[in-house]
PDB file of C-alpha atoms and ligand atoms in Angstrom:
ATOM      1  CA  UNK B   9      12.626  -5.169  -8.614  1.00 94.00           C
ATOM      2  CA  UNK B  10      11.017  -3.844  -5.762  1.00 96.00           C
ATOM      3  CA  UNK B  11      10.727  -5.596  -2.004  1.00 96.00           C
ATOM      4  CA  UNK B  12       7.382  -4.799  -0.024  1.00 97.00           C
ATOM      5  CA  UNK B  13       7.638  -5.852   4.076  1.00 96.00           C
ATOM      6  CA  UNK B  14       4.604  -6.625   5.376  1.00 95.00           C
ATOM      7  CA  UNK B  15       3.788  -6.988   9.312  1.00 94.00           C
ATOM      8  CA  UNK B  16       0.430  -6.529  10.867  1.00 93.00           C
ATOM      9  CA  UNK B  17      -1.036  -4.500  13.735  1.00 94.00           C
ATOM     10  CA  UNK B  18      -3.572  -5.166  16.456  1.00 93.00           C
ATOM     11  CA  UNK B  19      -5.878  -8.453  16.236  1.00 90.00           C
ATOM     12  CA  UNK B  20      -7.967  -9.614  13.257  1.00 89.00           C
ATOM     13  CA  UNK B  21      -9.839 -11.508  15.843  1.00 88.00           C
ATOM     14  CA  UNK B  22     -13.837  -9.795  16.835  1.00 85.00           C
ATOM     15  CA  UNK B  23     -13.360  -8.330  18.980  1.00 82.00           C
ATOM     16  CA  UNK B  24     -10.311  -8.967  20.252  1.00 83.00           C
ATOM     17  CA  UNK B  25      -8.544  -6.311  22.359  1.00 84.00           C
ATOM     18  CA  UNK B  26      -7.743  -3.479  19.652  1.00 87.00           C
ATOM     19  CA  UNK B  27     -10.628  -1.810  17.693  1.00 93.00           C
ATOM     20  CA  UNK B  28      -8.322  -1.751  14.749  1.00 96.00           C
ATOM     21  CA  UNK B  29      -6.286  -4.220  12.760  1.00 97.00           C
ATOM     22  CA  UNK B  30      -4.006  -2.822   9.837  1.00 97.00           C
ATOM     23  CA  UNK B  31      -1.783  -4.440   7.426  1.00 97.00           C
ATOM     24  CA  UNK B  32       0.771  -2.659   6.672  1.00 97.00           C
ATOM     25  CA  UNK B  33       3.305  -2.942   3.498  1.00 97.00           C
ATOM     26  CA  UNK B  34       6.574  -1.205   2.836  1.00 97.00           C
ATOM     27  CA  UNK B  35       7.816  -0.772  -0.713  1.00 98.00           C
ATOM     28  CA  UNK B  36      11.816   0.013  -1.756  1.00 97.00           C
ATOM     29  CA  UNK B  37      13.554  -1.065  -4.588  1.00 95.00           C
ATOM     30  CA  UNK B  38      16.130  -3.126  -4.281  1.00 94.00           C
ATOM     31  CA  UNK B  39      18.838  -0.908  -4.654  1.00 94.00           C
ATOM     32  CA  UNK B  40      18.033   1.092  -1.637  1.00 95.00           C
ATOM     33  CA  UNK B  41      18.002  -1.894   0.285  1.00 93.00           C
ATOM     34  CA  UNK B  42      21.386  -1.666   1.448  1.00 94.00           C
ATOM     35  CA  UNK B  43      21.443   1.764   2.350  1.00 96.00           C
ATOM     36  CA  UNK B  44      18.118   1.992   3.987  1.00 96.00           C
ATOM     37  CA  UNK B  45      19.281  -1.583   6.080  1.00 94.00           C
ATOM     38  CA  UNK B  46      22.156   0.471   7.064  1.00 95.00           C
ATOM     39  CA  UNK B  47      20.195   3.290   8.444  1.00 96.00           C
ATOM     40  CA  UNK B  48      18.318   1.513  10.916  1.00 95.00           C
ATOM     41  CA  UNK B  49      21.316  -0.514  11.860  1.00 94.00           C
ATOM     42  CA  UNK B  50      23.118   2.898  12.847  1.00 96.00           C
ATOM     43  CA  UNK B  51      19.931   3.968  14.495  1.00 97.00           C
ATOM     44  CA  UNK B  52      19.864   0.839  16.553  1.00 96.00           C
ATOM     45  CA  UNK B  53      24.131   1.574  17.457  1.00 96.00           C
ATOM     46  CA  UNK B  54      23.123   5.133  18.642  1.00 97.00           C
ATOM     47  CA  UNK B  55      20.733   3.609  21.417  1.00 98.00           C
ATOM     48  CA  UNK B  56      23.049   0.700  21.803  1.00 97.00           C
ATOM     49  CA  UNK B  57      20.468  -2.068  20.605  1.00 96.00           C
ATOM     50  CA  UNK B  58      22.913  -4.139  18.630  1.00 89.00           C
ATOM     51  CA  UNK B  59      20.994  -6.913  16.773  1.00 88.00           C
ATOM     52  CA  UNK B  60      17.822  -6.817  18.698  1.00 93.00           C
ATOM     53  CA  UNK B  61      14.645  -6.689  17.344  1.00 93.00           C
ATOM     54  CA  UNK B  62      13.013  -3.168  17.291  1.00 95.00           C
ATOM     55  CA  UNK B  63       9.306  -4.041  17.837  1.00 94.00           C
ATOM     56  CA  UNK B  64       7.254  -0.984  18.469  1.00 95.00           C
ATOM     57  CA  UNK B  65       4.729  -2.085  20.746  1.00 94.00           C
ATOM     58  CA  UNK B  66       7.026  -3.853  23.299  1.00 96.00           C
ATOM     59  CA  UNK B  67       9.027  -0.661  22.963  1.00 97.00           C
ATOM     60  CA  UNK B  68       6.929   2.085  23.996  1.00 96.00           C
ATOM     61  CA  UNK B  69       5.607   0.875  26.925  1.00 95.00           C
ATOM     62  CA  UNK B  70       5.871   2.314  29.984  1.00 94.00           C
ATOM     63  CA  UNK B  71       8.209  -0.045  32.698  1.00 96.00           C
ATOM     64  CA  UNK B  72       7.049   0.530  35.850  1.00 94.00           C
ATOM     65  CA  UNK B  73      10.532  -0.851  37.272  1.00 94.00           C
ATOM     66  CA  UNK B  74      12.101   2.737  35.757  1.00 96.00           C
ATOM     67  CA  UNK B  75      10.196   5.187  37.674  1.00 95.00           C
ATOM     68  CA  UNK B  76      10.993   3.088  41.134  1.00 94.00           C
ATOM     69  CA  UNK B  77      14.817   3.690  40.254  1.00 96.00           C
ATOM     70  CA  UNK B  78      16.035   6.895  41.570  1.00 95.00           C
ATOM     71  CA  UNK B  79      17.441   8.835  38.608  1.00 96.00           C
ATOM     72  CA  UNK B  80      17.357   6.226  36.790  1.00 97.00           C
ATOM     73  CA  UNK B  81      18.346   8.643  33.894  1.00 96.00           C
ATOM     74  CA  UNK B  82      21.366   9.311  35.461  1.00 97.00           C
ATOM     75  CA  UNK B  83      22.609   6.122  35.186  1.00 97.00           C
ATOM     76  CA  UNK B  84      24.686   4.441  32.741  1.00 97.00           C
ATOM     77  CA  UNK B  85      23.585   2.083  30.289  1.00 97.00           C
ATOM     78  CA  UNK B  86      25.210  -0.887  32.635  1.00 97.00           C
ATOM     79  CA  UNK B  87      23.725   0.339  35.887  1.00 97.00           C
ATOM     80  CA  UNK B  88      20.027   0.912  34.839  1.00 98.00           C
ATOM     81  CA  UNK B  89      20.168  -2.752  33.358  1.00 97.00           C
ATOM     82  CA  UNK B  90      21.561  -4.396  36.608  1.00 97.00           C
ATOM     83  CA  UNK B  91      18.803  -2.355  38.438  1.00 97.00           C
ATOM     84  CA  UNK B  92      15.800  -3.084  36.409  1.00 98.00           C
ATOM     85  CA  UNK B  93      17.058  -6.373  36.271  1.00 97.00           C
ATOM     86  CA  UNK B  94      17.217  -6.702  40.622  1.00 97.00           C
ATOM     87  CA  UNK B  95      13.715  -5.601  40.659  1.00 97.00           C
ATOM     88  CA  UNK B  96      12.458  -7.857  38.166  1.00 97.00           C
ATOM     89  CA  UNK B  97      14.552 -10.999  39.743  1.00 97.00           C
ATOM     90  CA  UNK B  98      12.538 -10.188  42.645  1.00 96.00           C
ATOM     91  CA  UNK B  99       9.201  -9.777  41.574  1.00 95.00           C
ATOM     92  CA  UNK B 100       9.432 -12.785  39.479  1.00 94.00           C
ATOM     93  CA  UNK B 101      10.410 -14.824  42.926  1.00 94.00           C
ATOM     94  CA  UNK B 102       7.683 -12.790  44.329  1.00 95.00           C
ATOM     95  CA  UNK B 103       5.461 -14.202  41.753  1.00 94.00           C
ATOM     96  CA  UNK B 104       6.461 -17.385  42.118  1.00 91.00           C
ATOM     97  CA  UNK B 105       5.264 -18.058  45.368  1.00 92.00           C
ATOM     98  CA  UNK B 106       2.321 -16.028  45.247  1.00 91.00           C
ATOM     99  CA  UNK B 107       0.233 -18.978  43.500  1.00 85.00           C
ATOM    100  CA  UNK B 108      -0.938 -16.742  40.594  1.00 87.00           C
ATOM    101  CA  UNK B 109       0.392 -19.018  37.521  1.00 91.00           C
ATOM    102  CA  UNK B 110      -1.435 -16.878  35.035  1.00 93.00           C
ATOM    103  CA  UNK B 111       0.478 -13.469  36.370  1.00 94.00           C
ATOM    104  CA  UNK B 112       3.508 -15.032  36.872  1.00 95.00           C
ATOM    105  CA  UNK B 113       3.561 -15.927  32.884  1.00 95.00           C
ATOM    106  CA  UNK B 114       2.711 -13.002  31.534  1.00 95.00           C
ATOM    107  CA  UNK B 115       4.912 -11.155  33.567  1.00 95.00           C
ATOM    108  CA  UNK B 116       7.565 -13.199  32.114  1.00 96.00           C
ATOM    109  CA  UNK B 117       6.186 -12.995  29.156  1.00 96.00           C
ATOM    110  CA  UNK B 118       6.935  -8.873  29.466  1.00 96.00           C
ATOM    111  CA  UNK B 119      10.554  -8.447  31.299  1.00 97.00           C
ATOM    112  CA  UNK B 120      11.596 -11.028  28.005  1.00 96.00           C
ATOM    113  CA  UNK B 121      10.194  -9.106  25.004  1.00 96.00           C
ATOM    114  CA  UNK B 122      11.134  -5.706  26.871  1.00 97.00           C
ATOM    115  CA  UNK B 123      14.337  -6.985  28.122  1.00 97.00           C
ATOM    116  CA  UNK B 124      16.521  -5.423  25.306  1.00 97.00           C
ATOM    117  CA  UNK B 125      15.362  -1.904  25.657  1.00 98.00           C
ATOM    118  CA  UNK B 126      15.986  -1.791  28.974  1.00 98.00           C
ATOM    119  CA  UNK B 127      19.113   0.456  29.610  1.00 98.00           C
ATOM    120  CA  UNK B 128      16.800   3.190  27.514  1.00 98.00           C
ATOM    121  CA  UNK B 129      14.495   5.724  29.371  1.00 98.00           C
ATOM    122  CA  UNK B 130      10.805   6.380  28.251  1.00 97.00           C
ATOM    123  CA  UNK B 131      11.999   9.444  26.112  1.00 97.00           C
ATOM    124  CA  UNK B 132      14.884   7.564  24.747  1.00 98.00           C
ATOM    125  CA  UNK B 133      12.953   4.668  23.578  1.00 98.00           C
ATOM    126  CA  UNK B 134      10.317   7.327  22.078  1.00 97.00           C
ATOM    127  CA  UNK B 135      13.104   9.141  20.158  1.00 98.00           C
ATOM    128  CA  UNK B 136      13.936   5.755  19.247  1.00 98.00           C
ATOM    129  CA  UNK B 137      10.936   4.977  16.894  1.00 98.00           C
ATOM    130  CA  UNK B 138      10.975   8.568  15.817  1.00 98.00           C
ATOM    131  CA  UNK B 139      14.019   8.560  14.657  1.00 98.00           C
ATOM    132  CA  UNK B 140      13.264   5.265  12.814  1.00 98.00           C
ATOM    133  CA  UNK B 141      10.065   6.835  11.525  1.00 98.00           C
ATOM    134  CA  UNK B 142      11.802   9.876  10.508  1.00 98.00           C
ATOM    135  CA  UNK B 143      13.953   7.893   8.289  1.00 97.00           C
ATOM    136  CA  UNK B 144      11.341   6.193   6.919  1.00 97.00           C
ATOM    137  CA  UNK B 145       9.518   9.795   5.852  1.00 98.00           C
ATOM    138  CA  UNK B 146      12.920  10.306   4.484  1.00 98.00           C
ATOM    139  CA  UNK B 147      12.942   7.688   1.600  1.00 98.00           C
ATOM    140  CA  UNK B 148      11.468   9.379  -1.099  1.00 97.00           C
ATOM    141  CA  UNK B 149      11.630   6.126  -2.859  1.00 97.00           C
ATOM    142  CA  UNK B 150       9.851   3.905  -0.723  1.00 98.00           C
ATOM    143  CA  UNK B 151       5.641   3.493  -0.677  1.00 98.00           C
ATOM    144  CA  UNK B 152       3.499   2.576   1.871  1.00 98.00           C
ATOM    145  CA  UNK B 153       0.062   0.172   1.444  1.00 98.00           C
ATOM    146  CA  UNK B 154      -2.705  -0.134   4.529  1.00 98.00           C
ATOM    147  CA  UNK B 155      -5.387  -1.612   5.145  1.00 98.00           C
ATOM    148  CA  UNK B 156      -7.085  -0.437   8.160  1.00 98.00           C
ATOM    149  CA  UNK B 157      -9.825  -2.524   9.332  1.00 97.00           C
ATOM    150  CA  UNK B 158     -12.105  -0.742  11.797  1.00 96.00           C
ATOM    151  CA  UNK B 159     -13.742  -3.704  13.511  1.00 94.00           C
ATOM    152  CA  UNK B 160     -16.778  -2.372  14.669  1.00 92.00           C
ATOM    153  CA  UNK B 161     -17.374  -1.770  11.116  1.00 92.00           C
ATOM    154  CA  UNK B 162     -16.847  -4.969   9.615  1.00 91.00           C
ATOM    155  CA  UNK B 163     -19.725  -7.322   9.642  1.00 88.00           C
ATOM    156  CA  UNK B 164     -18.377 -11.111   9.606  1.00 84.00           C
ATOM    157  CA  UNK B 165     -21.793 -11.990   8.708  1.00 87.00           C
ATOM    158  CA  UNK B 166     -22.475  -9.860   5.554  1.00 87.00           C
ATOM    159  CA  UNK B 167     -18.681  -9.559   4.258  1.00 86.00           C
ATOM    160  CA  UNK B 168     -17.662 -12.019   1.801  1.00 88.00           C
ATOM    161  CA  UNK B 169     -14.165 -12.291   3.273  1.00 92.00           C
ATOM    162  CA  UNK B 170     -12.066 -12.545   6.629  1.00 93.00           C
ATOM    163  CA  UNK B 171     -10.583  -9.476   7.990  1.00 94.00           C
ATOM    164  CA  UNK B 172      -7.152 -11.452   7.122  1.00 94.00           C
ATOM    165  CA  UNK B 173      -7.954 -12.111   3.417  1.00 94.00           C
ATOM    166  CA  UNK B 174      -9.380  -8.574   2.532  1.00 94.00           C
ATOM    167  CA  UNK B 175      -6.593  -6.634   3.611  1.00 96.00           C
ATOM    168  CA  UNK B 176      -4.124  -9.071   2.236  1.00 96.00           C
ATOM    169  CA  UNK B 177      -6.342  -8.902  -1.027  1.00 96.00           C
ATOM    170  CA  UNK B 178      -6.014  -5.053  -0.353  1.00 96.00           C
ATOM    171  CA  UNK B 179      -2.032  -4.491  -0.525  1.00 96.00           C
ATOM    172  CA  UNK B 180      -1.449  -7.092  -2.993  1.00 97.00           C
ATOM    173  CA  UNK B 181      -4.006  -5.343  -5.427  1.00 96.00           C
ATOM    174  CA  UNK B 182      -2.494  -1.743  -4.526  1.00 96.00           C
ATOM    175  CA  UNK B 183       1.456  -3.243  -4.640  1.00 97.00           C
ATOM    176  CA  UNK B 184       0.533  -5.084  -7.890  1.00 96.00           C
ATOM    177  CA  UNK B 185      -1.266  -1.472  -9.586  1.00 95.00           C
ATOM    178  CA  UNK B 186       1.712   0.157  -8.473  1.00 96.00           C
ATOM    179  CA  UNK B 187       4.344  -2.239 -10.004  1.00 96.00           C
ATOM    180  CA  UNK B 188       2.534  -1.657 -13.164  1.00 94.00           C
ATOM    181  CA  UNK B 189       2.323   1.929 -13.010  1.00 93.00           C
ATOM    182  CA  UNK B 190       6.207   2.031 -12.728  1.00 92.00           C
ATOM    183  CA  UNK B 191       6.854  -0.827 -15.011  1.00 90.00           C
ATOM    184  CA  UNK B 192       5.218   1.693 -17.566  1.00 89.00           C
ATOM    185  CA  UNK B 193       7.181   4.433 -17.211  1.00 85.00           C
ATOM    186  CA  UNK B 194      10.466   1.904 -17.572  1.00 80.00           C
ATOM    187  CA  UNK B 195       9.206  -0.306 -20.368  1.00 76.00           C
ATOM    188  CA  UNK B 196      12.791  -1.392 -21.110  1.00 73.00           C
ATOM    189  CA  UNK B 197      12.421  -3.775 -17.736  1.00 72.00           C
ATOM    190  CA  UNK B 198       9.924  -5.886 -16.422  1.00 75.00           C
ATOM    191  CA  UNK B 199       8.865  -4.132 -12.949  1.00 90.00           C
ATOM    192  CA  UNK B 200       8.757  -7.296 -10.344  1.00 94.00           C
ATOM    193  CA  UNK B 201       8.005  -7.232  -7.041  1.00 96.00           C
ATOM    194  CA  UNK B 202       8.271 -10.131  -4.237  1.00 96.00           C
ATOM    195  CA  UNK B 203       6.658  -9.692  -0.483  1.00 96.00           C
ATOM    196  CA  UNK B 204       8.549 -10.441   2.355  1.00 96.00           C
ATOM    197  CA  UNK B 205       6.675 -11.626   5.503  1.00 93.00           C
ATOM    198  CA  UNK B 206       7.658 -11.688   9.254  1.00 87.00           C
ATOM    199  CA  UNK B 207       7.462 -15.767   9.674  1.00 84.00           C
ATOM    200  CA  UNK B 208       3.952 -16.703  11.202  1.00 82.00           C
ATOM    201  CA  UNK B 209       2.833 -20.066  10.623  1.00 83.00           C
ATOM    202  CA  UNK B 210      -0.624 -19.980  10.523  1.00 83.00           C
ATOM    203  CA  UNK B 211       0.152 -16.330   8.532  1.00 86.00           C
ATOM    204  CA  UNK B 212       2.116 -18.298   6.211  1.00 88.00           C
ATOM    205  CA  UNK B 213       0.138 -20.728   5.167  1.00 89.00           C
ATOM    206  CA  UNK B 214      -3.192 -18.563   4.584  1.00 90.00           C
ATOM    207  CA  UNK B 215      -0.956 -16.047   2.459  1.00 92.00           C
ATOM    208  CA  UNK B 216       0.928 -18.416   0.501  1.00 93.00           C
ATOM    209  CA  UNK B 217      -2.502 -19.718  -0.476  1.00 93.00           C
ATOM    210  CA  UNK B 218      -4.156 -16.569  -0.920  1.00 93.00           C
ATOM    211  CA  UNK B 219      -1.124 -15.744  -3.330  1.00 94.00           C
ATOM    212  CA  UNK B 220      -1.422 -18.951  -5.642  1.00 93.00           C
ATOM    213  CA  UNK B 221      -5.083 -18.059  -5.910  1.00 93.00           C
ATOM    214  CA  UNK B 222      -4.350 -14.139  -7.085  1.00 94.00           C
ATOM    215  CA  UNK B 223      -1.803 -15.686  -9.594  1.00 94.00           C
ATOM    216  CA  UNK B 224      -4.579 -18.106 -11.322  1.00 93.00           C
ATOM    217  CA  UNK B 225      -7.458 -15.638 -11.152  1.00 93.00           C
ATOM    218  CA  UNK B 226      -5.885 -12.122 -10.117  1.00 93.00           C
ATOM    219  CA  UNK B 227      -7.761 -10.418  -7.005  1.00 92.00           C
ATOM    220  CA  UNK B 228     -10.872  -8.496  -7.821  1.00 89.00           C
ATOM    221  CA  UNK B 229      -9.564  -5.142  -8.773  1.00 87.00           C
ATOM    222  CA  UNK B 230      -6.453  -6.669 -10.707  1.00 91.00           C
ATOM    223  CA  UNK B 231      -4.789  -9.701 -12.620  1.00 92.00           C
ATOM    224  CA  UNK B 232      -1.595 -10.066 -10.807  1.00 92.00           C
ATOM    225  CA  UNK B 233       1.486  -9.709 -13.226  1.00 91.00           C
ATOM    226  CA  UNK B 234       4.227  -8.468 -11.668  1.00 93.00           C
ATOM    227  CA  UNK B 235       4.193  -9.649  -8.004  1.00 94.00           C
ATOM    228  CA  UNK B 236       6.372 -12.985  -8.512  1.00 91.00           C
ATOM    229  CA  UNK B 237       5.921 -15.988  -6.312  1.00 88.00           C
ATOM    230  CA  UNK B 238       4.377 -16.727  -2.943  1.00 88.00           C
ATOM    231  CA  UNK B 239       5.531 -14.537  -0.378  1.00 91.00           C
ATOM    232  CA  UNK B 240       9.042 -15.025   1.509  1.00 91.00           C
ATOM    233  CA  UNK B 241       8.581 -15.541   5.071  1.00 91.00           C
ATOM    234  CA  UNK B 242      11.189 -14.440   7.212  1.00 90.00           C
ATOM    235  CA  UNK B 243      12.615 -13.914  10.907  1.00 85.00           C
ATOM    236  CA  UNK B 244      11.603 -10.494  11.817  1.00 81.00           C
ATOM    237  CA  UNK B 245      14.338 -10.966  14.179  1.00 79.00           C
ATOM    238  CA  UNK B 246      16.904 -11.453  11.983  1.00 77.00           C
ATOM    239  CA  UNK B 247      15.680  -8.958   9.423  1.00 84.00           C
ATOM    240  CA  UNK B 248      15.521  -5.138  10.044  1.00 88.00           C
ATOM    241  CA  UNK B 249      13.155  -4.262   7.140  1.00 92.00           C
ATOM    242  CA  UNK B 250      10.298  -6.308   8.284  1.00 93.00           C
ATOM    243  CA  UNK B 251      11.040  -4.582  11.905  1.00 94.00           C
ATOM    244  CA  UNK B 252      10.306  -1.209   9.938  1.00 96.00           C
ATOM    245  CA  UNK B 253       7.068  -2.493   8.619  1.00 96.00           C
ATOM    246  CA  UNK B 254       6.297  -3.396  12.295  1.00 95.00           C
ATOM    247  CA  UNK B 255       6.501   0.552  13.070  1.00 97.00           C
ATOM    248  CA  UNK B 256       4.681   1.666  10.314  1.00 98.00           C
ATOM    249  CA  UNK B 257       1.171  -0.579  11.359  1.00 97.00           C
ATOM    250  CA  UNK B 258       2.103   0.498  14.992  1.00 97.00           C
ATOM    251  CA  UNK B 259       1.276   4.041  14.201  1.00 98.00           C
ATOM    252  CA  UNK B 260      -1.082   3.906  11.856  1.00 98.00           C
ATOM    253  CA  UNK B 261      -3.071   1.889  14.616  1.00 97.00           C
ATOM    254  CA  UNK B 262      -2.116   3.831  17.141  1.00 97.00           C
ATOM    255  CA  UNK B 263      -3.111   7.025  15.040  1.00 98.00           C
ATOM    256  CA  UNK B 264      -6.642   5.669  14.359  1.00 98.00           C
ATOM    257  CA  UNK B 265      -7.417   4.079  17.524  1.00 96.00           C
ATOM    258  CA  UNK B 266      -5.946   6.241  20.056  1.00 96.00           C
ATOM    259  CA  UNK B 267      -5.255   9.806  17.602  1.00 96.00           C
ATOM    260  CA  UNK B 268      -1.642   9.527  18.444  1.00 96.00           C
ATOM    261  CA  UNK B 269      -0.146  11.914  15.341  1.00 97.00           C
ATOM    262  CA  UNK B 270       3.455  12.378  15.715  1.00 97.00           C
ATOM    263  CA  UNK B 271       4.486   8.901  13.884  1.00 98.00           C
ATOM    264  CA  UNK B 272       1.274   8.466  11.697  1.00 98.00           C
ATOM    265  CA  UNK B 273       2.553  12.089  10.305  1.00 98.00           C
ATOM    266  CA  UNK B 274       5.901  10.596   9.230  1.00 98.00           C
ATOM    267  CA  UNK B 275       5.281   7.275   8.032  1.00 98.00           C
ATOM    268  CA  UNK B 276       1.977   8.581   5.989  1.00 98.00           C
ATOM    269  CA  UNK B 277       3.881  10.942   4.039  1.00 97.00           C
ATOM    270  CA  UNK B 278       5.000   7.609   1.924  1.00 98.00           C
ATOM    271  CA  UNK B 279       1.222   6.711   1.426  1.00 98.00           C
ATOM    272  CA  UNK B 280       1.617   5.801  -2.601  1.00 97.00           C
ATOM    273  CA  UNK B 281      -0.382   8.344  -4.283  1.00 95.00           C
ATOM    274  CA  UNK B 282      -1.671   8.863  -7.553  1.00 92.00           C
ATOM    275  CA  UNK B 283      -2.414  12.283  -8.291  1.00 89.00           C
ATOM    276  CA  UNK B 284      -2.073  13.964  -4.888  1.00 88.00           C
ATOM    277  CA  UNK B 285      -4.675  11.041  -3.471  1.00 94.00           C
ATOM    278  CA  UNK B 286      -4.215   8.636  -1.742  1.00 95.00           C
ATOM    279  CA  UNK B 287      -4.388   5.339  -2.980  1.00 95.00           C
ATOM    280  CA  UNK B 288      -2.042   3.254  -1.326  1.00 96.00           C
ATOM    281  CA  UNK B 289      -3.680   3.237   2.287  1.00 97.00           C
ATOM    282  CA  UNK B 290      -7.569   2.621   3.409  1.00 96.00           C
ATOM    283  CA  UNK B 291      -9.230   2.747   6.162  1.00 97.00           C
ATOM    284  CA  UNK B 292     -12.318   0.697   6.128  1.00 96.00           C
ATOM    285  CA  UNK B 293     -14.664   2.312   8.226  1.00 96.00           C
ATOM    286  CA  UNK B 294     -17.884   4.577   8.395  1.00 94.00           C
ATOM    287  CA  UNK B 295     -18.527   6.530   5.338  1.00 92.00           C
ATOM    288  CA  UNK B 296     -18.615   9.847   7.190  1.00 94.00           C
ATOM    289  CA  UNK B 297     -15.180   9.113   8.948  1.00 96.00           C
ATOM    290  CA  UNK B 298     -13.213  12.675   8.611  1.00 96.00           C
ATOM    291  CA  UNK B 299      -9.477  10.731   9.656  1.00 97.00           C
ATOM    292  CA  UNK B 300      -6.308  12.063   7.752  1.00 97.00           C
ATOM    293  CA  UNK B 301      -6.526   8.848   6.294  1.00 97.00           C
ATOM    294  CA  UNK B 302     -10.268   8.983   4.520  1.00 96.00           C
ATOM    295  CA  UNK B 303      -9.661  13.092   4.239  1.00 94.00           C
ATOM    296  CA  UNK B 304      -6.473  12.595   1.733  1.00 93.00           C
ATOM    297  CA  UNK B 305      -8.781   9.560   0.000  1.00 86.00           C
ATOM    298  CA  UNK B 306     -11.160  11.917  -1.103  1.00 79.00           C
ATOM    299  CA  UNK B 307      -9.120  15.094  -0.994  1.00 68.00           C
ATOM    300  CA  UNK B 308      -9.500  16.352  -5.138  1.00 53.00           C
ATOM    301  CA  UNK B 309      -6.161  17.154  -7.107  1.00 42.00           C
ATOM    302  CA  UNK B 310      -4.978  20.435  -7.050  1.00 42.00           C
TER     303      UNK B 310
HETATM  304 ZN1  LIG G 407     -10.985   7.276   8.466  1.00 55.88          ZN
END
């Protein structure tokens, strides 16, 4: 039985603010699960995260409040939090009174999603997701699916689909071939496989949907045998695995839209394959697009 977590990256919306949206699914069998859960939990101890969320994006900003502390990275843990924490007291009070309700929310809306990395400098917090990645490119058991829509490629009027129901349509076909590849070379047991979703409700409801539809008709490259039930949606808080998904759409976005490599390099090396090519990931674009991504599509076997 294998578990693929699936999180997405970037907007589906046109345009929206990203030129890239991705879909991003993360096989391991089951009986990894424990151990790879484990991992991340120790990575999390190292930086002294505890049970918080790791989400990517939040993470790797830069915070402004840091480079207005004087050696800040000099600090302790305790003492960079109580001074980022001063200087965001005040500039929410500043905020406050300065009549700008829209600023004043989003503001916020930052110093709460960023307010458990804190106590971590820039380079911490990027060693951070390495590390995380680099565990990831570590688990020879464990394959990624993508779908990476390029926006400015994708013509709502001509396509026969929403951004949201091809690329779902996309991993569940490529999680599905790839169940039944293995489940051939075990015949003695059924190869199943169940998604797991970080909990979105208008998400969940379109997938669930989507699902009950590929188990009546199949998608349109496969009949769907082996993926069981509509997917599980879950609280990405509360589950690390789904957090790990989160990374792995962070950088392939950030790889394709701003040619970021060092992540995209880790996490792609679990691309399923079939033959040295890549099957498991796609990037819907231009037909002349020279990416790592399109490059190891068409790249011939050895
Ligand atoms: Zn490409």
């Amino acid at each position: 039985m294998y578990f693929c977590y699936i999180d997405e990256s970037g907007t589906s919306d046109i345009p929206g603010n990203t030129s890239h949206f991705v879909l991003a699914g993360l096989s391991i069998p089951i009986w990894h699960w424990r151990d790879c859960d484990g991992e991340i939990e120790n990575i999390k101890r190292k930086y002294a995260l505890g049970s918080s969320e790791l989400h990517v994006a939040w993470i790797l900003r830069p915070y402004l409040e840091q480079t207005r502390i004087t050696d800040f990275s000099s600090l302790d843990h305790r003492q960079r939090r109580y001074q980022v924490e001063c200087i965001r007291k005040t500039e929410i009070l500043r905020l406050q009174k300065a009549g700008n309700p829209g600023l004043y929310k989003q503001t916020r809306k930052n110093y709460r999603k960023t307010e458990a990395y804190i106590h971590l400098t820039f380079d911490e917090r990027r060693n951070l997701i390495r590390e995380v990645a680099q565990c990831v490119a570590n688990w020879g058991f464990a394959r990624l699916f993508a779908e990476c829509v390029d926006k400015i490629y994708f013509d709502p009027s001509r396509a026969p689909q929403t951004i949201d129901e091809q690329s779902f349509e996309q991993i569940v076909s490529r999680f599905e071939q790839y169940l039944q590849i293995m489940g051939k070379s075990n015949p003695s047991s059924q190869c199943c496989g169940l998604l797991i979703h970080d909990n979105n409700e208008t998400v969940a409801k379109k997938h669930t949907e989507l699902m009950k539809g590929f188990h009546q008709r199949g998608t349109f490259w496969t009949r769907v045998k082996n993926i069981i039930e509509t997917p599980l949606f879950v609280d990405s808080q509360l589950t690390s695995m789904v957090q790990i998904a989160d990374v792995c759409g962070y950088a392939l976005r950030r790889y394709l839209e701003n040619g970021d490599e060092e992540l995209f390099d880790l996490i792609f090396q679990r691309a399923d394959r079939k033959d040295s090519i890549v099957v498991g990931v796609r990037h819907f674009t231009h037909s002349a697009c020279t990416c790592k991504i399109c490059s190891a599509h068409r790249k011939s076997s050895p």
